[in-house]
GROMACS .gro file of C-alpha atoms in nm:
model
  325
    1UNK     CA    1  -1.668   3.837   2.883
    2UNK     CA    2  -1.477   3.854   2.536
    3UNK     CA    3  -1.665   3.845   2.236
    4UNK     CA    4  -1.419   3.517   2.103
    5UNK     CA    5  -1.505   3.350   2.464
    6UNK     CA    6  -1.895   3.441   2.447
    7UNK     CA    7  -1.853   3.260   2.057
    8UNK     CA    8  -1.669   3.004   2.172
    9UNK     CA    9  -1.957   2.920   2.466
   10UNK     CA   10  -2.212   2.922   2.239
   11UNK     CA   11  -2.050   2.659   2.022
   12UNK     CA   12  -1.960   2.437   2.286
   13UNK     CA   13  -2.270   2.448   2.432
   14UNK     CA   14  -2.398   2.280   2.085
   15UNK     CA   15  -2.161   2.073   2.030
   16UNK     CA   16  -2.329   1.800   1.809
   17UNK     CA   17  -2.576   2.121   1.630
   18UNK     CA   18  -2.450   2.356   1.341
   19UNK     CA   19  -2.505   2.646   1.415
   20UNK     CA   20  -2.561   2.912   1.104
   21UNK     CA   21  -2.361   3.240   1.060
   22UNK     CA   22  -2.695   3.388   1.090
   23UNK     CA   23  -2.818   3.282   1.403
   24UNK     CA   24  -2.417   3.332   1.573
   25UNK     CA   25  -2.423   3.698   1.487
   26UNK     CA   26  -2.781   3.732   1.557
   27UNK     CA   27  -2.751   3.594   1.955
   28UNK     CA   28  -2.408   3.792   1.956
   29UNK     CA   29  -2.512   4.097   1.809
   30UNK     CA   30  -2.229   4.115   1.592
   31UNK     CA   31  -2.189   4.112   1.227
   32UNK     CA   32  -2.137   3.839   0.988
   33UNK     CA   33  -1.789   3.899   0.953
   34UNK     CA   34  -1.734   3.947   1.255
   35UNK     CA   35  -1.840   3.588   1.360
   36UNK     CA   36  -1.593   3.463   1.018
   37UNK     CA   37  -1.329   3.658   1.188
   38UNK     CA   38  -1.351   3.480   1.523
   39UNK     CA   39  -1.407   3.155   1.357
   40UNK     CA   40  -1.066   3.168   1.223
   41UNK     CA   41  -0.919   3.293   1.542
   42UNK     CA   42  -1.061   2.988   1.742
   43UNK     CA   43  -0.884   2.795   1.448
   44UNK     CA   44  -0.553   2.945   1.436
   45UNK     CA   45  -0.552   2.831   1.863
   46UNK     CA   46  -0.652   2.468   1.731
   47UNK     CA   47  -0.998   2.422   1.735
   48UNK     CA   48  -1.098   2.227   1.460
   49UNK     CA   49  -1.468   2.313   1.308
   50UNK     CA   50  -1.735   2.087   1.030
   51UNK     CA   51  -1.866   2.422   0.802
   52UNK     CA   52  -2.137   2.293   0.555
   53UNK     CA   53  -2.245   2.562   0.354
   54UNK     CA   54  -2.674   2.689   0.453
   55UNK     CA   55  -2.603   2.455   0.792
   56UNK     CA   56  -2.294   2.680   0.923
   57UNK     CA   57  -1.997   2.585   1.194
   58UNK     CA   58  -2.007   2.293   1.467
   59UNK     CA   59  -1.687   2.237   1.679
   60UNK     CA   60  -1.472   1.874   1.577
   61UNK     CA   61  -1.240   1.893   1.781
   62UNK     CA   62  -1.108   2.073   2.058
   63UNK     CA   63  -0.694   2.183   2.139
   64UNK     CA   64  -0.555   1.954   2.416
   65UNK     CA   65  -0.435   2.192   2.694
   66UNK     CA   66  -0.035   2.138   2.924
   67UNK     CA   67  -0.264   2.115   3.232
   68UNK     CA   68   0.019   2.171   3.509
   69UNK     CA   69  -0.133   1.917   3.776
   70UNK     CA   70  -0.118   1.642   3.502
   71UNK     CA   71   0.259   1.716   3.373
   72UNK     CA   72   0.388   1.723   3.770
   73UNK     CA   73   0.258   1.399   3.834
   74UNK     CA   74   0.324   1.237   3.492
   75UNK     CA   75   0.719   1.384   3.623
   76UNK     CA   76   0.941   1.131   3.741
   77UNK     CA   77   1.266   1.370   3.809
   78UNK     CA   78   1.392   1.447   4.123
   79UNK     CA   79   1.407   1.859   4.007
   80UNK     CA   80   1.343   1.894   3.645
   81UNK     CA   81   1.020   2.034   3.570
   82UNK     CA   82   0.919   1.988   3.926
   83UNK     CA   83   0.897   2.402   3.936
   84UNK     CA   84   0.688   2.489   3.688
   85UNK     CA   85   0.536   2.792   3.485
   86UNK     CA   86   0.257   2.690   3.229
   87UNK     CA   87   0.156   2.981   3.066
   88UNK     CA   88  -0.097   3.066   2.790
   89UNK     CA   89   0.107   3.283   2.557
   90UNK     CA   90   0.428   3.469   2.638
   91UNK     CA   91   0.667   3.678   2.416
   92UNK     CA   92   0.945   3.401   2.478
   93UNK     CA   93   0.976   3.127   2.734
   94UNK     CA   94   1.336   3.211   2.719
   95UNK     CA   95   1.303   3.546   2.874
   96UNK     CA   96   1.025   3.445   3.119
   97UNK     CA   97   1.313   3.140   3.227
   98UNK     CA   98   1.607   3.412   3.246
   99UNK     CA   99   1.386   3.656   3.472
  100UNK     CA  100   1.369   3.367   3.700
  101UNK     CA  101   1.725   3.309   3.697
  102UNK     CA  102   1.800   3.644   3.761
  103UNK     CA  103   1.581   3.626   4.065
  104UNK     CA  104   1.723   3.334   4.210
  105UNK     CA  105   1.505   3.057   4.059
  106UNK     CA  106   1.627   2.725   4.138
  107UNK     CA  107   1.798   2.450   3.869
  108UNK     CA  108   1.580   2.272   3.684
  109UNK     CA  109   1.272   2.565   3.703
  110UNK     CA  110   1.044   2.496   3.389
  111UNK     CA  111   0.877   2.762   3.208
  112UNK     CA  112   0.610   2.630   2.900
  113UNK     CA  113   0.386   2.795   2.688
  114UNK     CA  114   0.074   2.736   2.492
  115UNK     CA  115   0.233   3.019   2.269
  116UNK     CA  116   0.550   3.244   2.178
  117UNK     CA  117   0.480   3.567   2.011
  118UNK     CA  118   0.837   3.626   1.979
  119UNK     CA  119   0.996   3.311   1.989
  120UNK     CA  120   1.405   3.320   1.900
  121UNK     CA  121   1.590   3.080   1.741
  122UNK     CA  122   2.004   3.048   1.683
  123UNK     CA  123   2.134   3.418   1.548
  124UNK     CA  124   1.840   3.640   1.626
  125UNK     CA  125   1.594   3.416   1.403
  126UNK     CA  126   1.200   3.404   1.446
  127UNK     CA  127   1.068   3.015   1.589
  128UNK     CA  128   0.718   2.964   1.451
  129UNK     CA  129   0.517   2.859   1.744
  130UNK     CA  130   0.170   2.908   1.721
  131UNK     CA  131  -0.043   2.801   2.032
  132UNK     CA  132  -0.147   2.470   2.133
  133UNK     CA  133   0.015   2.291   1.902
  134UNK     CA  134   0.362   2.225   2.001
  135UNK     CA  135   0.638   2.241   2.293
  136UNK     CA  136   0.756   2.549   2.358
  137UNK     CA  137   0.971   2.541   2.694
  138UNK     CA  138   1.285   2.668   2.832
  139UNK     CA  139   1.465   2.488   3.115
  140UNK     CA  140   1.729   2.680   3.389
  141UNK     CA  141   2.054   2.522   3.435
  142UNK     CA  142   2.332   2.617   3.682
  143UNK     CA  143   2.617   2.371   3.599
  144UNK     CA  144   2.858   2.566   3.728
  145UNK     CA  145   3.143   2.516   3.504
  146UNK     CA  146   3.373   2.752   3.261
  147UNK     CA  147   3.173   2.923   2.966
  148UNK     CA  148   3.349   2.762   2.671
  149UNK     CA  149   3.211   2.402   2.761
  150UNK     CA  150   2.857   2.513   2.688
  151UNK     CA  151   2.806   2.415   2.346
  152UNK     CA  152   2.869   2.063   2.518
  153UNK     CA  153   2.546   2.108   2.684
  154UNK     CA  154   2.357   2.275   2.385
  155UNK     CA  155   2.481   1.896   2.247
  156UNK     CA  156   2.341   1.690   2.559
  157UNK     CA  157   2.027   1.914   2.498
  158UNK     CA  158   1.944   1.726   2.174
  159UNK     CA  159   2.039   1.395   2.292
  160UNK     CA  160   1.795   1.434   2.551
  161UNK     CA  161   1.535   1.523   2.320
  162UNK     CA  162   1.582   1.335   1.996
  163UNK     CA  163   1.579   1.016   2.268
  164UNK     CA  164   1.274   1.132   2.462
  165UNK     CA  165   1.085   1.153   2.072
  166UNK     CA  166   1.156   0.825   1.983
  167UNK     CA  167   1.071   0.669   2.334
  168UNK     CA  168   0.737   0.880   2.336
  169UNK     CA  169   0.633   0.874   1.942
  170UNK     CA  170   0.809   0.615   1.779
  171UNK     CA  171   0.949   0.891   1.501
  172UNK     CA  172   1.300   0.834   1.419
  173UNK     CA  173   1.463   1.200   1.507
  174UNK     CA  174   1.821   1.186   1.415
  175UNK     CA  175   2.040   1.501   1.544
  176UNK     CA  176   2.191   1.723   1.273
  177UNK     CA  177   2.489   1.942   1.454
  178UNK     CA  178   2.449   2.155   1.662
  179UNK     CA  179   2.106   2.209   1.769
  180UNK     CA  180   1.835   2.069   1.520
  181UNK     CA  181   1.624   1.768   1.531
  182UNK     CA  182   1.553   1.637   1.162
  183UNK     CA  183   1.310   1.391   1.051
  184UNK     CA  184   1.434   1.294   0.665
  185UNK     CA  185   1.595   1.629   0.658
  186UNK     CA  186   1.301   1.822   0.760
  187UNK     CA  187   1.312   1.986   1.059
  188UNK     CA  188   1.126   1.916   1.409
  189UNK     CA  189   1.288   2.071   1.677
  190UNK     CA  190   1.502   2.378   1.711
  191UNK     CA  191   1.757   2.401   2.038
  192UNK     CA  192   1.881   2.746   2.209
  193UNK     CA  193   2.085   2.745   2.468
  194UNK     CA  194   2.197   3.117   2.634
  195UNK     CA  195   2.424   3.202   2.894
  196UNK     CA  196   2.461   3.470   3.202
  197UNK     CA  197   2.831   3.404   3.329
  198UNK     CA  198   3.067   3.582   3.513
  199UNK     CA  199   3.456   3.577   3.541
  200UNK     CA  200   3.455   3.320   3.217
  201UNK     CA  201   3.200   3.067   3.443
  202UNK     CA  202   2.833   3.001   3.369
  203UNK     CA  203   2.598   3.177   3.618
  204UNK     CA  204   2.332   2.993   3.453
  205UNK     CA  205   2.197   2.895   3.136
  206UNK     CA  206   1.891   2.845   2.994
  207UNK     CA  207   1.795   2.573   2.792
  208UNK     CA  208   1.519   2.672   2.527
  209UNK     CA  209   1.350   2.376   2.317
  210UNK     CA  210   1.126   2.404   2.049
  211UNK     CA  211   0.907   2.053   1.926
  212UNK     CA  212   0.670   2.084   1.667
  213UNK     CA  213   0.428   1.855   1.821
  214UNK     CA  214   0.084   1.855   1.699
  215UNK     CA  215   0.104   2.118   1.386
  216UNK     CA  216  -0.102   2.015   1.022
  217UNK     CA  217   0.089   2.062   0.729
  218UNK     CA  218  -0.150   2.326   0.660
  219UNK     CA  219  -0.043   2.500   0.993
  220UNK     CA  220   0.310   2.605   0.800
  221UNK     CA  221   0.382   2.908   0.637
  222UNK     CA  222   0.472   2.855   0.319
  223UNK     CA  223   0.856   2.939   0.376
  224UNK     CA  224   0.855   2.662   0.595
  225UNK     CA  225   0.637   2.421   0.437
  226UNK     CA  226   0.932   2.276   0.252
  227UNK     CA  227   1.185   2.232   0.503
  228UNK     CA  228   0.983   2.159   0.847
  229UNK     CA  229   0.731   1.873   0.936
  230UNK     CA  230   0.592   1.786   1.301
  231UNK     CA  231   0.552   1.506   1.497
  232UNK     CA  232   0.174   1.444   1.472
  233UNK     CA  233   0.232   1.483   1.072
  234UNK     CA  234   0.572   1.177   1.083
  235UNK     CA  235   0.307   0.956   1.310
  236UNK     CA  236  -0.003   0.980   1.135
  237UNK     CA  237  -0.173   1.090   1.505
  238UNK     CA  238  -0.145   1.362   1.770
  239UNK     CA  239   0.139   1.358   2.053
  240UNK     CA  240   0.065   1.349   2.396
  241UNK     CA  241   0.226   1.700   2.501
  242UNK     CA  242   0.251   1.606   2.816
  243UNK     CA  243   0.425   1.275   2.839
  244UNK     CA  244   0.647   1.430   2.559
  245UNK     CA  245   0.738   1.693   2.796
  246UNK     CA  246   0.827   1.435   3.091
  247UNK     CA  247   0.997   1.238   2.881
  248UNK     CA  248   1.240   1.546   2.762
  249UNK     CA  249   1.285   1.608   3.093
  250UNK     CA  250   1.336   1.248   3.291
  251UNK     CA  251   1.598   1.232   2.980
  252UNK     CA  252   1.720   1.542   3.043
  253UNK     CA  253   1.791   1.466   3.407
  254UNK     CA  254   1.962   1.140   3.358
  255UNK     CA  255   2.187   1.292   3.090
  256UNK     CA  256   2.332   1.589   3.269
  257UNK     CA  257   2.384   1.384   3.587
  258UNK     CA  258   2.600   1.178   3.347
  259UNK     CA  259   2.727   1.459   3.251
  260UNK     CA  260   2.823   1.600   3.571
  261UNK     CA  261   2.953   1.273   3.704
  262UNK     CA  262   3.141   1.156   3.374
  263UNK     CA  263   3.235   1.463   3.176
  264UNK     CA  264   3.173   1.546   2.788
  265UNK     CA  265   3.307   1.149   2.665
  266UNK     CA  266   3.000   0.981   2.757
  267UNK     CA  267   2.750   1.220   2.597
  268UNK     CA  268   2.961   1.234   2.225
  269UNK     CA  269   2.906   0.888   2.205
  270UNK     CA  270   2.521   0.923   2.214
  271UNK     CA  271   2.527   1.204   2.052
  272UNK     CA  272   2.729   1.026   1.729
  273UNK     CA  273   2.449   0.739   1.792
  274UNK     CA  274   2.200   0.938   1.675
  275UNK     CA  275   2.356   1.201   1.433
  276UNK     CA  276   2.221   1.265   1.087
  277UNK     CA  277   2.550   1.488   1.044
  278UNK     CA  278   2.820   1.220   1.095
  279UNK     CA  279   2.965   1.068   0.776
  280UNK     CA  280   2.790   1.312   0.557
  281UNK     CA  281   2.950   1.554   0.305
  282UNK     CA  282   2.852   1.919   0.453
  283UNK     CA  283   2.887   2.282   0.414
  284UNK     CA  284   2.942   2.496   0.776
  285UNK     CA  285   2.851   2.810   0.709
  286UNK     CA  286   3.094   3.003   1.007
  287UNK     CA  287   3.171   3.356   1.085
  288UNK     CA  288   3.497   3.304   0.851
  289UNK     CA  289   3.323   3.140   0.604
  290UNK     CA  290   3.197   2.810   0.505
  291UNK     CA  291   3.410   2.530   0.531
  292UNK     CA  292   3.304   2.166   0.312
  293UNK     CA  293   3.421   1.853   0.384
  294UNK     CA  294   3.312   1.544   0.539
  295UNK     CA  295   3.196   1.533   0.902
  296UNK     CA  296   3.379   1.268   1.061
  297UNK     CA  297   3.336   1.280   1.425
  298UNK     CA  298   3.297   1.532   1.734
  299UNK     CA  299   3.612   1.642   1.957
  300UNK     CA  300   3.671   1.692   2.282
  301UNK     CA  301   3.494   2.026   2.343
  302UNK     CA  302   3.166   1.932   2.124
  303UNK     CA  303   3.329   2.105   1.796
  304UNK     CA  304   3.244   1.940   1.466
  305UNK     CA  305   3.536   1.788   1.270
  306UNK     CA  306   3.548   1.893   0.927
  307UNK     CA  307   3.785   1.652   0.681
  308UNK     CA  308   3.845   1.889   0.401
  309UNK     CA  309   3.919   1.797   0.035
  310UNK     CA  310   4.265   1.844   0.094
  311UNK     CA  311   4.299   1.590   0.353
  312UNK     CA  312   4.273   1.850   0.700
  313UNK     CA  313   4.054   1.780   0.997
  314UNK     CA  314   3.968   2.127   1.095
  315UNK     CA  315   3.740   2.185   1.443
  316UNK     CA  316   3.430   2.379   1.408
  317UNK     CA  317   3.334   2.546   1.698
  318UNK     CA  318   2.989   2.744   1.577
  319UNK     CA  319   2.795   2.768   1.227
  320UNK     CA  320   2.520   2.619   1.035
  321UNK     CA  321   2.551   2.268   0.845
  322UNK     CA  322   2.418   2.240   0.539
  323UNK     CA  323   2.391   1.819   0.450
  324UNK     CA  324   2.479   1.787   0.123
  325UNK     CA  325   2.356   1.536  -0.076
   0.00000   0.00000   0.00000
């Protein structure tokens, strides 16, 4: 038995009783610091603790688990989520998902994790997901259609979302192009979507999401303390993770069905519903360079029309928006 899970026995087994410093590294036969170390390991995976100095450390609360049994029957999809990988930590759900595909793991296989060590965001970035405190899943698609209409579905991605978070939570996520879920400009969810295709067609594609559920303002390092929030911090209480994650995915569902049946059309129009990016003077910050102007509506192929100063709508395809105030 580990020397965190022997600590973390002993303090559930006394779970109204402080227990001192003393008397932990005494009955564990470790050293003070040893027992401060593991203290703040137990906190950084959620656990919550009362310290009163000369009394020591009783448990508050404890993380809320994604127990598998209770997110496939909270599912009502006919595939999504239905197979499912809950794991404890993993480098990145999105590789765990594409090692599925690769094998021959049907649409809509679900692959979540307590914790990414390596989560990615857009352009090689770093996603901050530390363990039991938000959703960190990634989603295989096979829509079997040419490669160039994927940021369409990168698009349906965050409608799905940003409406599962305000069915679910009440918060008022608005959809900033192309992939981010902001709550008064701070951000709550981060989208990736990544492609295997062949001949110019999708093979598959997985569909990462990232949802800063259930993280404390504390919780944020201080790069991000200024320009992300969480769910449980916008609605003054923890988020059931697992009706969240239904939700995501019973909207998910419905959407690309839509999707499937009715093209791109139907899916712009909820998108533009819910966009924090419409109407707003931005900078896109593209592989030729940024382009500012205002953001007047989305085309065809899920590209972002720019109205420049000079009176052009100009299409952009890929970048990041800056809002401008």
């Amino acid at each position: 038995m580990s020397e965190k899970l022997t600590l973390l026995d002993l303090l559930l087994a006394n779970p109204q009783k402080f227990l001192s410093g003393e008397e932990i590294s005494r009955r564990l036969s470790v050293s003070r610091t040893a027992v401060w170390k593991q203290i703040n390991k137990l906190r950084e995976a959620g656990y919550e603790f009362e310290a009163v100095p000369n009394k020591g450390y009783r448990i508050v609360t404890q993380p809320e688990r994604i127990d598998p049994s209770a997110l496939k029957k909270t599912l009502k999809t006919k595939t999504f989520g239905l197979k499912l990988d809950v794991l404890e930590t993993s480098v990145s759900t999105q590789e765990e998902a594409r090692e599925l595909a690769e094998a021959g793991a049907p649409e809509g296989t679900l692959v979540v994790a307590e914790e990414q060590t390596g989560g990615k965001g857009r352009m090689g970035r770093k996603w901050f997901s530390p363990k039991g405190k938000g959703i960190w899943m990634s989603l295989v698609l096979k829509p079997a259609q040419p490669l160039h209409y994927m940021p369409q579905l990168t698009l349906l991605t965050g409608v799905a979302v940003c409406r599962a978070v305000r069915r679910v939570t009440g918060v008022m996520a608005g959809l900033k192009w192309p992939n981010d879920l902001l709550v008064d400009g701070r951000k709550i969810c981060g989208i990736l979507l990544e492609s295997a295709a062949e001949d110019e067609y999708v093979r598959y594609c997985i569909a990462g999401i990232g949802i800063s559920a259930n993280l404390d303002a504390e919780d944020y390092p201080d790069e991000l303390k200024p320009v992300a929030t969480s769910l449980k911090i916008e609605a003054g209480e923890a988020i059931d993770r697992v009706q969240l994650i239904a939700a995501v995915m019973e909207e998910f569902e419905a959407l690309y069905d839509l999707y499937r049946q009715e093209g791109f059309a139907p899916i712009a129009l909820l998108w533009e519903a819910l966009s924090v990016t419409l109407g707003k003077q931005v900078t896109v910050y593209t592989a030729a360079g940024p382009v500012t102007g205002h953001a007047k509506k989305l085309d065809h192929s899920g590209a972002l029309t720019i109205v420049t100063e000079d009176g052009r709508e100009l299409p952009v395809f890929s970048g990041d928006v800056e809002l401008r105030r």
